[in-house]
Coordinates of C-alpha atoms in Angstrom, one line a residue:
M254 CA 0.0 0.0 0.0
I255 CA 1.0 3.7 -0.4
E256 CA 0.8 6.0 2.5
E257 CA 2.3 9.3 3.6
N258 CA 4.6 9.5 6.7
P259 CA 3.9 12.6 8.7
D260 CA 7.4 12.7 10.1
G261 CA 9.1 13.0 6.7
Y262 CA 6.3 12.8 4.2
E263 CA 8.0 10.0 2.5
R264 CA 6.2 7.7 0.2
I265 CA 6.1 4.1 1.6
Q266 CA 5.1 1.1 -0.4
E267 CA 4.9 -2.4 0.9
D268 CA 3.7 -5.4 -1.0
T269 CA 2.1 -7.8 1.4
R270 CA 2.1 -10.6 -1.2
E271 CA 5.9 -10.7 -1.1
T272 CA 6.6 -10.0 2.6
G273 CA 3.7 -12.0 3.9
Q274 CA 3.2 -9.3 6.5
I275 CA 0.8 -6.4 7.1
P276 CA 2.7 -3.1 7.1
K277 CA 3.0 -1.2 10.3
L278 CA 2.7 2.5 9.8
F279 CA 2.6 5.3 12.3
G280 CA 2.4 2.8 15.2
R281 CA -0.7 1.1 13.7
I282 CA -1.3 -2.3 12.2
W283 CA -3.1 -1.8 8.9
K284 CA -5.7 -4.3 7.9
Y285 CA -7.1 -4.7 4.4
M286 CA -10.6 -5.5 3.3
A287 CA -12.3 -5.8 0.0
T288 CA -15.9 -4.9 -0.7
S289 CA -18.2 -4.0 -3.6
K290 CA -21.0 -1.6 -4.3
F291 CA -22.4 -1.8 -7.8
E292 CA -25.5 0.4 -7.8
P293 CA -26.4 1.8 -10.2
T294 CA -24.1 0.8 -13.1
Y295 CA -20.8 -0.5 -11.8
A296 CA -21.3 -4.3 -11.9
R297 CA -20.0 -4.2 -15.5
Q298 CA -16.6 -3.2 -14.1
A299 CA -16.4 -6.3 -11.9
F300 CA -17.6 -9.1 -14.3
P301 CA -19.1 -9.4 -17.8
C302 CA -22.8 -8.7 -17.7
F303 CA -25.7 -6.9 -19.2
D304 CA -25.8 -4.3 -16.4
E305 CA -29.5 -3.3 -16.5
P306 CA -32.0 -3.9 -13.8
H307 CA -34.5 -5.8 -16.0
L308 CA -31.9 -8.4 -17.0
K309 CA -31.8 -10.6 -13.9
A310 CA -29.6 -13.6 -13.5
T311 CA -28.5 -16.1 -10.9
Y312 CA -25.0 -16.0 -9.5
K313 CA -22.5 -18.6 -8.4
V314 CA -19.7 -16.6 -6.7
H315 CA -16.2 -17.8 -5.9
L316 CA -13.9 -15.6 -3.8
L317 CA -10.2 -15.9 -3.0
K318 CA -9.3 -14.8 0.5
P319 CA -6.1 -14.8 2.4
N320 CA -5.0 -18.1 4.1
D321 CA -5.7 -16.6 7.5
P322 CA -8.4 -17.9 9.8
A323 CA -9.2 -14.3 10.8
Y324 CA -10.4 -13.5 7.3
T325 CA -13.9 -14.3 6.1
A326 CA -15.4 -14.2 2.6
L327 CA -19.1 -13.1 2.3
S328 CA -21.5 -12.9 -0.6
N329 CA -25.2 -12.8 -1.1
Y330 CA -25.7 -16.5 -0.4
P331 CA -24.0 -18.8 2.1
Q332 CA -20.9 -20.6 1.2
Y333 CA -21.0 -24.4 0.6
A334 CA -17.2 -25.2 0.4
E335 CA -13.7 -23.8 0.5
E336 CA -10.4 -25.1 -0.6
T337 CA -6.8 -24.1 -0.1
V338 CA -5.1 -23.0 -3.3
A339 CA -1.7 -21.5 -4.1
D340 CA -2.6 -17.9 -3.4
G341 CA -4.9 -18.4 -0.4
V342 CA -8.3 -20.0 0.2
M343 CA -11.0 -20.2 -2.5
V344 CA -14.5 -19.9 -1.1
H345 CA -17.5 -21.2 -3.1
F346 CA -21.0 -19.9 -2.6
N347 CA -24.4 -21.4 -3.3
E348 CA -26.2 -20.2 -6.4
T349 CA -28.5 -17.2 -5.8
V350 CA -32.1 -16.6 -6.8
P351 CA -32.6 -14.4 -9.9
M352 CA -31.6 -10.8 -9.1
S353 CA -30.4 -7.6 -10.8
T354 CA -26.7 -7.1 -11.3
Y355 CA -26.5 -4.1 -8.9
L356 CA -27.5 -6.3 -6.0
S357 CA -24.5 -8.6 -6.3
C358 CA -22.0 -8.1 -3.5
F359 CA -18.8 -9.6 -2.1
I360 CA -16.7 -8.8 1.0
V361 CA -13.4 -10.2 2.3
S362 CA -12.5 -8.9 5.7
D363 CA -11.4 -9.8 9.2
F364 CA -14.7 -8.7 10.7
A365 CA -16.5 -10.4 13.5
Y366 CA -20.2 -10.7 14.0
T367 CA -23.1 -11.0 16.5
S368 CA -25.8 -13.4 15.6
T369 CA -29.5 -14.0 16.1
T370 CA -32.3 -15.5 14.0
F371 CA -35.7 -14.2 12.9
Q372 CA -39.0 -16.0 12.4
N373 CA -39.5 -16.5 8.7
G374 CA -42.8 -18.3 8.2
D375 CA -42.2 -21.9 9.5
R376 CA -38.4 -21.5 9.8
E377 CA -35.8 -19.5 11.6
T378 CA -33.4 -17.6 9.3
P379 CA -29.9 -16.8 10.4
F380 CA -29.3 -13.0 10.9
R381 CA -25.8 -11.7 11.5
V382 CA -24.3 -8.2 12.0
Y383 CA -20.7 -7.8 11.1
A384 CA -18.2 -5.1 12.1
S385 CA -14.5 -4.6 12.7
P386 CA -13.6 -6.6 15.9
H387 CA -13.1 -3.6 18.1
Q388 CA -16.6 -2.3 17.2
L389 CA -18.5 -5.6 17.7
D390 CA -20.2 -4.5 20.9
K391 CA -21.9 -1.7 18.9
T392 CA -23.8 -4.1 16.6
T393 CA -26.3 -5.3 19.2
Y394 CA -28.9 -2.7 18.7
A395 CA -28.9 -3.0 14.9
G396 CA -29.5 -6.8 15.3
A397 CA -32.3 -6.3 17.7
V398 CA -34.1 -3.6 15.7
G399 CA -33.5 -5.4 12.5
K400 CA -35.0 -8.6 13.8
S401 CA -38.2 -6.8 14.9
V402 CA -38.4 -4.8 11.6
I403 CA -38.0 -7.8 9.3
E404 CA -40.5 -9.9 11.2
Y405 CA -43.0 -7.0 10.8
Y406 CA -42.3 -6.9 7.0
I407 CA -42.8 -10.6 6.6
N408 CA -46.2 -10.2 8.3
Y409 CA -47.1 -6.9 6.4
F410 CA -46.3 -8.3 2.9
N411 CA -47.5 -11.8 3.8
I412 CA -44.4 -13.0 1.9
S413 CA -41.5 -14.8 3.6
Y414 CA -38.0 -13.3 3.3
P415 CA -36.8 -15.3 0.2
L416 CA -33.1 -15.9 1.0
P417 CA -31.5 -18.5 3.4
K418 CA -29.5 -15.9 5.4
L419 CA -29.3 -12.2 6.1
D420 CA -26.1 -10.4 6.9
M421 CA -25.6 -6.7 7.7
V422 CA -22.1 -5.2 7.5
A423 CA -20.7 -2.0 8.9
I424 CA -18.0 -0.8 6.5
P425 CA -15.5 2.0 7.3
D426 CA -15.7 4.9 4.8
F427 CA -18.5 3.3 2.8
V428 CA -19.4 5.5 -0.2
S429 CA -23.2 5.5 0.5
G430 CA -25.2 5.6 3.7
A431 CA -26.2 2.0 3.1
M432 CA -26.9 -0.4 0.2
E433 CA -29.5 -3.2 0.0
H434 CA -27.4 -5.9 -1.5
W435 CA -29.6 -8.9 -1.2
G436 CA -28.6 -11.1 1.8
L437 CA -25.5 -8.9 2.4
V438 CA -26.7 -5.4 3.3
T439 CA -23.8 -2.9 3.6
Y440 CA -23.8 0.2 5.8
R441 CA -21.6 3.1 6.6
E442 CA -20.5 2.6 10.2
T443 CA -22.5 5.6 11.5
A444 CA -25.6 4.1 10.0
L445 CA -25.4 0.7 11.7
L446 CA -23.3 0.9 14.9
Y447 CA -24.7 2.3 18.2
D448 CA -23.4 2.5 21.7
S449 CA -25.7 4.2 24.3
S450 CA -22.7 5.6 26.2
T451 CA -21.3 7.5 23.2
H452 CA -24.2 7.9 20.8
S453 CA -27.2 10.3 21.0
A454 CA -30.9 9.4 20.8
S455 CA -30.9 10.9 17.2
N456 CA -28.0 8.5 16.3
K457 CA -30.1 5.6 17.6
Q458 CA -33.1 6.7 15.6
R459 CA -30.9 7.1 12.5
V460 CA -29.7 3.5 12.8
A461 CA -33.2 2.2 13.2
E462 CA -34.4 4.2 10.2
V463 CA -31.6 3.1 7.9
V464 CA -31.9 -0.5 8.9
A465 CA -35.6 -0.5 8.3
H466 CA -35.2 1.2 4.9
E467 CA -32.6 -1.3 3.6
L468 CA -34.5 -4.3 4.9
A469 CA -37.7 -3.1 3.1
H470 CA -35.8 -3.4 -0.2
S471 CA -35.7 -7.2 0.3
W472 CA -39.2 -7.0 -1.1
F473 CA -39.6 -3.6 -2.8
G474 CA -36.5 -3.5 -5.0
N475 CA -34.9 -6.9 -4.7
L476 CA -37.7 -9.4 -5.0
V477 CA -39.5 -7.0 -7.4
T478 CA -37.3 -4.5 -9.2
M479 CA -38.1 -1.5 -11.2
D480 CA -37.9 -2.2 -14.9
W481 CA -35.7 0.8 -15.6
W482 CA -34.2 3.5 -13.5
N483 CA -36.9 6.1 -14.4
N484 CA -39.0 4.1 -11.9
L485 CA -36.4 4.2 -9.2
W486 CA -38.9 5.8 -6.9
L487 CA -40.7 2.5 -6.7
N488 CA -37.7 1.2 -4.8
E489 CA -36.7 4.2 -2.8
G490 CA -40.0 6.0 -2.2
F491 CA -41.7 2.8 -0.9
A492 CA -38.7 1.8 1.3
T493 CA -38.7 5.4 2.7
Y494 CA -42.4 5.2 3.5
I495 CA -42.6 1.7 4.9
A496 CA -39.5 2.1 7.0
D497 CA -41.4 4.3 9.4
K498 CA -44.0 1.6 9.9
G499 CA -41.2 -0.9 10.5
V500 CA -39.5 1.3 13.1
E501 CA -42.8 2.0 14.8
A502 CA -43.3 -1.7 15.1
A503 CA -39.9 -2.1 16.8
E504 CA -40.0 1.2 18.8
P505 CA -43.7 2.2 19.3
D506 CA -42.9 5.0 21.8
W507 CA -41.0 6.9 19.1
K508 CA -44.1 7.7 17.1
M509 CA -42.3 7.3 13.8
V510 CA -45.5 7.5 11.8
E511 CA -46.2 10.9 13.3
Q512 CA -42.5 11.9 12.8
F513 CA -43.0 11.4 9.1
Q514 CA -44.1 15.0 8.7
I515 CA -40.8 16.5 10.1
N516 CA -38.4 13.8 8.9
T517 CA -39.7 13.2 5.3
L518 CA -42.6 15.5 4.2
H519 CA -41.5 19.0 5.1
S520 CA -38.1 18.9 3.4
I521 CA -39.6 17.8 0.1
L522 CA -42.5 20.3 0.3
S523 CA -39.8 23.0 0.6
L524 CA -37.8 21.7 -2.4
D525 CA -40.8 20.9 -4.6
A526 CA -41.9 24.6 -4.2
T527 CA -39.0 25.7 -6.3
Q528 CA -38.0 25.4 -9.9
G529 CA -35.1 23.2 -8.9
S530 CA -37.4 20.2 -8.5
H531 CA -38.4 17.6 -11.0
P532 CA -41.1 15.0 -11.6
I533 CA -40.9 11.7 -9.7
I534 CA -40.9 9.8 -13.0
Q535 CA -38.6 11.2 -15.6
T536 CA -36.6 9.9 -18.5
V537 CA -33.0 8.8 -17.6
E538 CA -30.6 7.2 -20.1
T539 CA -26.9 7.8 -19.1
P540 CA -25.2 6.6 -15.9
D541 CA -24.9 10.2 -14.7
Q542 CA -28.6 10.8 -15.2
I543 CA -29.3 7.6 -13.3
T544 CA -27.2 8.7 -10.4
E545 CA -29.0 12.1 -10.3
V546 CA -32.4 10.5 -9.6
F547 CA -31.1 9.2 -6.3
D548 CA -32.4 12.3 -4.6
T549 CA -35.0 13.8 -2.3
V550 CA -37.7 13.7 -4.9
S551 CA -37.4 9.9 -5.4
Y552 CA -37.1 9.2 -1.7
N553 CA -39.2 11.8 0.1
K554 CA -41.8 12.8 -2.5
G555 CA -42.2 9.2 -3.5
A556 CA -42.9 8.3 0.2
S557 CA -45.2 11.3 0.6
V558 CA -47.5 10.5 -2.3
L559 CA -47.7 6.8 -1.2
R560 CA -48.7 8.0 2.2
M561 CA -51.5 10.1 0.6
L562 CA -52.5 7.1 -1.6
E563 CA -52.8 4.8 1.4
Y564 CA -55.0 7.4 3.1
V565 CA -57.3 7.6 0.1
V566 CA -57.7 3.9 -0.5
T567 CA -57.5 2.9 3.2
P568 CA -54.5 1.1 4.8
E569 CA -56.2 -2.3 4.3
N570 CA -56.7 -1.9 0.6
F571 CA -53.2 -0.4 0.2
Q572 CA -51.6 -3.4 1.9
K573 CA -53.6 -5.8 -0.2
G574 CA -52.6 -4.1 -3.4
V575 CA -49.0 -4.0 -2.5
T576 CA -48.9 -7.7 -1.6
N577 CA -50.7 -8.6 -4.9
Y578 CA -48.2 -6.5 -6.8
L579 CA -45.3 -8.3 -5.2
N580 CA -46.8 -11.8 -5.8
N581 CA -47.5 -11.0 -9.4
H582 CA -44.0 -10.0 -10.1
L583 CA -41.9 -12.3 -7.9
Y584 CA -38.2 -12.3 -9.0
G585 CA -39.1 -10.1 -11.9
N586 CA -39.5 -6.4 -12.8
A587 CA -42.3 -3.9 -12.8
E588 CA -43.2 -0.3 -13.7
T589 CA -45.2 2.3 -11.7
Q590 CA -48.3 1.4 -13.7
D591 CA -48.2 -2.2 -12.5
L592 CA -48.5 -1.0 -8.9
W593 CA -51.4 1.3 -9.8
N594 CA -53.1 -1.6 -11.6
E595 CA -53.0 -3.9 -8.5
I596 CA -54.3 -1.2 -6.2
Q597 CA -57.0 -0.4 -8.7
K598 CA -58.2 -4.0 -8.7
V599 CA -58.6 -3.8 -4.9
V600 CA -60.4 -0.5 -4.7
G601 CA -62.8 -1.0 -7.7
E602 CA -64.2 1.6 -10.0
G603 CA -65.0 4.3 -7.5
L604 CA -61.5 5.9 -8.0
N605 CA -59.2 6.1 -11.0
V606 CA -55.9 5.4 -9.3
T607 CA -53.7 6.1 -12.3
Q608 CA -55.4 9.4 -13.1
F609 CA -55.1 10.6 -9.5
M610 CA -51.5 9.5 -9.0
D611 CA -50.2 10.7 -12.4
T612 CA -50.9 14.2 -11.4
F613 CA -48.4 13.9 -8.6
T614 CA -45.8 11.7 -10.3
V615 CA -45.4 12.9 -13.9
Q616 CA -45.2 16.6 -13.1
M617 CA -43.2 18.4 -10.4
G618 CA -44.6 20.6 -7.7
Y619 CA -47.9 20.5 -5.8
P620 CA -51.0 22.6 -5.4
I621 CA -52.2 25.2 -2.9
L622 CA -55.9 25.6 -2.4
E623 CA -57.1 29.1 -2.0
T624 CA -60.3 29.6 -0.1
K625 CA -63.4 31.8 -0.4
V626 CA -66.1 31.5 2.2
Q627 CA -69.7 32.4 2.1
G628 CA -71.6 31.2 5.1
N629 CA -70.8 27.5 5.5
Q630 CA -69.8 27.2 1.9
Y631 CA -66.0 26.9 1.1
T632 CA -65.1 27.4 -2.5
F633 CA -61.6 26.3 -3.5
T634 CA -59.4 27.1 -6.5
Q635 CA -56.0 25.6 -7.1
K636 CA -52.6 26.8 -8.3
R637 CA -49.0 25.5 -8.1
F638 CA -47.5 26.6 -4.8
L639 CA -44.1 28.4 -5.1
K640 CA -41.9 30.0 -2.6
D641 CA -41.2 32.7 -5.1
Y642 CA -44.0 33.3 -7.6
E643 CA -41.7 35.5 -9.7
T644 CA -40.1 32.3 -10.9
A645 CA -43.3 31.0 -12.4
A646 CA -42.6 32.6 -15.8
R647 CA -39.6 30.3 -16.4
Q648 CA -41.0 27.0 -15.0
K649 CA -40.8 24.0 -17.2
N650 CA -43.8 22.8 -19.2
S651 CA -46.1 20.3 -17.5
P652 CA -48.1 17.7 -19.4
L653 CA -51.0 18.5 -17.0
N654 CA -50.5 22.3 -16.9
Y655 CA -49.8 22.1 -13.1
K656 CA -53.2 20.9 -12.2
W657 CA -53.8 18.1 -9.7
S658 CA -56.5 15.7 -8.7
I659 CA -56.7 16.5 -4.9
P660 CA -58.3 14.4 -2.2
V661 CA -59.8 17.1 0.0
S662 CA -60.9 16.1 3.4
Y663 CA -61.3 17.9 6.7
V664 CA -61.5 17.5 10.5
T665 CA -63.8 19.5 12.8
D666 CA -64.5 19.4 16.5
L667 CA -67.3 17.0 15.6
G668 CA -65.3 14.5 13.5
T669 CA -63.6 13.8 10.2
S670 CA -65.1 14.0 6.7
Q671 CA -65.1 11.8 3.7
I672 CA -63.0 12.8 0.7
H673 CA -64.1 15.5 -1.7
W674 CA -62.3 15.2 -5.0
F675 CA -61.0 18.3 -6.7
D676 CA -60.4 16.9 -10.2
Y677 CA -57.5 18.3 -12.1
G678 CA -59.9 19.3 -14.9
A679 CA -62.3 21.3 -12.7
N680 CA -62.1 25.0 -12.1
E681 CA -63.2 24.9 -8.5
L682 CA -64.4 22.7 -5.6
V683 CA -67.2 23.6 -3.2
V684 CA -67.3 22.0 0.2
E685 CA -70.1 22.5 2.8
K686 CA -68.9 23.0 6.4
P687 CA -71.1 21.0 8.7
S688 CA -73.5 23.1 10.7
G689 CA -72.8 23.4 14.5
T690 CA -69.0 23.0 14.2
K691 CA -66.8 25.5 16.0
W692 CA -63.8 25.0 13.6
I693 CA -62.8 23.3 10.4
K694 CA -59.3 22.2 9.4
F695 CA -58.6 20.8 6.0
N696 CA -56.0 18.1 5.2
P697 CA -56.0 16.2 8.5
S698 CA -52.4 15.5 9.8
Q699 CA -51.1 16.9 6.5
V700 CA -51.6 13.5 4.8
G701 CA -52.5 15.1 1.5
Y702 CA -49.6 16.4 -0.7
Y703 CA -51.1 19.9 -1.0
R704 CA -51.5 23.2 1.0
V705 CA -54.5 25.2 2.1
N706 CA -54.7 28.9 2.6
Y707 CA -57.7 30.0 4.6
E708 CA -59.3 33.3 4.9
E709 CA -58.0 35.3 7.9
N710 CA -61.1 34.6 10.0
D711 CA -60.7 30.9 9.7
W712 CA -56.9 31.1 10.5
N713 CA -57.8 33.0 13.6
V714 CA -60.5 30.4 14.6
L715 CA -58.0 27.6 14.2
I716 CA -55.5 29.6 16.3
E717 CA -58.1 30.1 19.1
N718 CA -58.8 26.3 19.1
I719 CA -55.3 25.0 18.5
N720 CA -55.3 23.0 21.7
D721 CA -58.3 21.0 20.5
L722 CA -56.3 19.7 17.5
S723 CA -54.2 16.6 17.2
L724 CA -50.4 16.6 17.4
G725 CA -50.2 16.1 13.6
D726 CA -52.6 19.0 12.9
K727 CA -50.7 21.4 15.2
T728 CA -47.5 20.5 13.5
H729 CA -49.2 20.9 10.1
L730 CA -50.5 24.4 10.9
L731 CA -47.1 25.6 12.2
E732 CA -45.3 24.4 9.1
E733 CA -48.0 25.5 6.6
S734 CA -48.6 29.0 7.9
F735 CA -44.9 29.8 7.9
S736 CA -44.4 28.3 4.4
I737 CA -47.4 30.3 2.9
A738 CA -46.1 33.5 4.6
E739 CA -42.7 32.9 3.1
S740 CA -44.3 32.8 -0.4
G741 CA -46.1 36.1 0.3
D742 CA -49.6 34.7 0.2
L743 CA -50.1 35.2 4.0
S744 CA -49.1 37.8 6.6
Y745 CA -46.5 36.6 9.1
T746 CA -48.9 37.8 11.8
I747 CA -50.8 34.5 11.4
P748 CA -47.9 32.0 12.0
L749 CA -46.3 34.2 14.7
T750 CA -49.7 34.5 16.5
L751 CA -50.0 30.7 16.2
T752 CA -46.7 30.2 18.0
K753 CA -48.1 31.7 21.1
Y754 CA -49.6 28.3 21.9
L755 CA -46.1 26.9 22.3
V756 CA -45.9 28.2 25.9
N757 CA -48.0 25.0 26.7
E758 CA -46.1 22.7 24.3
T759 CA -43.3 20.3 25.2
H760 CA -43.6 17.7 22.4
Y761 CA -40.6 17.2 20.1
I762 CA -42.5 17.2 16.8
P763 CA -44.1 20.6 16.8
W764 CA -41.1 22.2 18.6
S765 CA -38.9 20.8 15.8
V766 CA -40.9 22.8 13.2
A767 CA -41.1 25.9 15.4
S768 CA -37.4 25.9 16.2
S769 CA -36.4 25.7 12.6
R770 CA -38.8 28.5 11.5
L771 CA -38.1 30.8 14.4
Q772 CA -34.4 30.6 13.9
S773 CA -34.8 31.3 10.2
I774 CA -36.6 34.5 11.0
S775 CA -34.0 35.4 13.7
N776 CA -31.3 35.1 11.0
Y777 CA -33.1 37.6 8.8
L778 CA -33.4 40.0 11.7
Q779 CA -29.8 39.7 12.9
T780 CA -28.7 43.2 12.0
S781 CA -32.0 44.9 12.4
Q782 CA -33.6 46.9 15.2
F783 CA -36.1 44.1 15.8
D784 CA -33.5 41.4 16.6
S785 CA -33.6 41.9 20.4
N786 CA -37.4 42.1 20.7
F787 CA -37.9 39.0 18.5
K788 CA -35.4 36.9 20.6
S789 CA -37.2 38.1 23.8
Y790 CA -40.5 36.9 22.3
V791 CA -39.1 33.5 21.4
I792 CA -37.5 33.1 24.9
G793 CA -40.9 33.8 26.4
L794 CA -42.4 31.0 24.3
L795 CA -39.7 28.4 25.2
T796 CA -39.1 29.2 28.9
P797 CA -41.8 26.8 30.2
A798 CA -40.5 23.9 28.0
Y799 CA -37.0 24.8 28.9
D800 CA -37.8 24.7 32.6
K801 CA -39.6 21.4 32.3
L802 CA -37.0 19.6 30.2
G803 CA -33.9 21.1 31.8
W804 CA -30.3 20.0 31.2
D805 CA -30.5 16.7 33.2
D806 CA -30.2 14.0 30.5
S807 CA -29.2 11.2 32.8
N808 CA -32.7 9.7 33.5
D809 CA -32.7 6.3 31.9
S810 CA -36.5 6.0 32.2
E811 CA -37.0 9.2 30.2
G812 CA -38.6 8.7 26.8
H813 CA -36.9 8.9 23.5
L814 CA -39.0 11.9 22.3
E815 CA -38.3 13.8 25.5
K816 CA -34.6 13.5 24.8
L817 CA -35.1 14.8 21.3
A818 CA -37.3 17.6 22.5
R819 CA -34.7 18.7 25.1
V820 CA -32.1 19.0 22.3
V821 CA -34.4 21.1 20.2
V822 CA -35.5 23.5 23.0
L823 CA -32.0 23.9 24.5
N824 CA -30.5 24.6 21.2
L825 CA -33.2 27.2 20.4
A826 CA -32.7 28.8 23.8
C827 CA -29.0 29.2 23.2
A828 CA -29.5 30.4 19.6
M829 CA -31.9 33.1 21.0
D830 CA -29.2 34.3 23.4
Y831 CA -31.1 33.2 26.5
D832 CA -28.6 34.0 29.3
V833 CA -29.7 31.2 31.5
A834 CA -29.1 28.6 28.8
L835 CA -25.8 30.2 27.6
N836 CA -24.4 30.3 31.1
E837 CA -25.3 26.7 31.7
S838 CA -23.6 25.6 28.4
K839 CA -20.5 27.6 29.4
T840 CA -20.4 26.1 32.9
R841 CA -20.6 22.6 31.5
F842 CA -18.0 23.4 28.9
D843 CA -15.7 24.9 31.6
E844 CA -16.0 21.7 33.7
W845 CA -15.1 19.6 30.7
I846 CA -12.1 21.8 29.8
L847 CA -10.8 21.5 33.4
D848 CA -11.4 17.8 33.6
P849 CA -12.0 16.0 30.2
T850 CA -13.1 12.9 32.1
V851 CA -16.3 14.7 33.1
P852 CA -18.9 13.1 31.0
I853 CA -21.0 15.1 28.6
S854 CA -24.3 13.6 27.5
P855 CA -24.1 12.5 23.8
N856 CA -27.4 14.2 23.3
L857 CA -26.1 17.6 24.6
R858 CA -22.6 17.5 23.2
S859 CA -23.3 19.6 20.1
I860 CA -25.0 22.3 22.1
I861 CA -22.3 22.5 24.8
Y862 CA -19.4 22.4 22.3
K863 CA -21.0 25.0 20.1
F864 CA -22.4 27.5 22.6
G865 CA -20.2 26.7 25.6
K866 CA -17.0 27.1 23.7
F867 CA -18.1 30.4 22.1
H868 CA -19.0 32.0 25.4
W869 CA -15.9 30.4 27.2
L870 CA -13.7 32.1 24.6
R871 CA -15.6 35.4 24.8
Q872 CA -15.5 35.5 28.6
S873 CA -11.9 34.2 29.0
H874 CA -10.4 37.5 27.7
F875 CA -8.7 36.1 24.7
F876 CA -7.4 38.9 22.5
F877 CA -5.4 38.9 19.3
V878 CA -3.0 41.9 19.2
F879 CA -1.6 42.9 15.8
T880 CA 1.5 45.2 15.7
S881 CA 3.5 46.5 12.8
R882 CA 6.8 48.2 12.3
A883 CA 7.4 51.2 10.1

């Protein structure tokens, strides 16, 4: 290998095949490993093949590994034999089921593993988590959450996991976050390894989410693969959506289905309101174009429109349609239309699934409904929502002229409505508000991929009754009002008045939205005369939550969401220059500087390092003096 020596910057080369030894550089023993990652179009560089997803094949893999018992060879299927040869040990693997070239994988390493099994129909399937030997104790959580998640998927899809084994491997410096190689799933170390003493609650959630996403591909992507890369969203959008269900099954207290709004939906609503977006389904031909569609649109918008579809057709019908789609294309390929066809068969003729979903998949963007009210009658018109309407003149042409078929529903203090369809060919939709209701809110829990702008009176009624709404609806109104105000279609008076309710809020999910939005406004006001007053206003909002959550993060019985809420609130308090919070961060930073063995909670590290360090430097009288000579 070639490496640089920091003592002399000499180039050092050592050929281990000649010396039979691993080079020792800078006081470290260097270990080698070999691994592959072929998605989307790199299998052709490893072996002769027609490297396209619809051309599936079976594989018989043979790997040469060092003649060293510490080294293991892995591939998609279990090995059936090995033999010593002149250059090492040749390992032979069983023939695989048919799969696309990009799912083939090999690894040769000195990794160790922890092992369990999962219930797979009438059999137990081996399940291992590999990591470098000194990291092995950090694989336990991934194995536990992976077992729960994959057993949930087996039940949800009503299809057994098709392979005889499942390995997950933590690879140092892996090029992607993770990759769903069938039977040999590979991860960046930070996406698979977890240690409660050094990792934060958000790290733990990230591990669970990535594991759930990759394991979902065993069905959606591996068992049934998109016919061509223009339908990549079938793989990634579905895996993104179903992963939250999988994690919720494993960690029900985390409320992952409710976290979908802040983790998946809001970021794509922001991007999709710009001219930098693109349709979910678009033509791709070259390898570079294929790589480009591995983006937020394929993942997050794909997941968001599937969430809307499930709401429209009901979860039961959605699940049946998905299972039928998988069963009808086992070990084969499919297009988006194939999924719509299977769901259509389940729901019957009352809804044209293709027409509805095409309006959200073949054109970019999404609609905002503008409201006119006469008595109890709400009249809606639609237009494309944009953060900056001045860019509309240069937007790309749309095959549907930026009109959508929108499933409009609402919730009131008396209950939830049926769906009222605003067809993409209609000019308006009229909805009657039930008599005797105090308030009406459209798009319950923000499940529809659209926005609603109310008349001022209805906004104020919702603000007055905000505490009667669900967590998802509170979160929705916060995000939506700020977003519409950003576009210029609504006065900032509405979202800022809405934030007054936060004095009674301690839940992580709405505070996550509020913190992001309030800090954005604060950034705009930094050099203005309003900066101090705005920060004082925000401090007034967060003080009750700050006092309740505090800085004590050592309570093991405390819930996951409380830990996440603490981080959001403390970070916002420091960002708003709340003296109490800044002094506490400095005190904790001072203690750590004086004695580095003083533990800092993994959840609070970023806050204490960022704000404590800044105020430690500011108050420690560090000055830089510049002098010059004539």
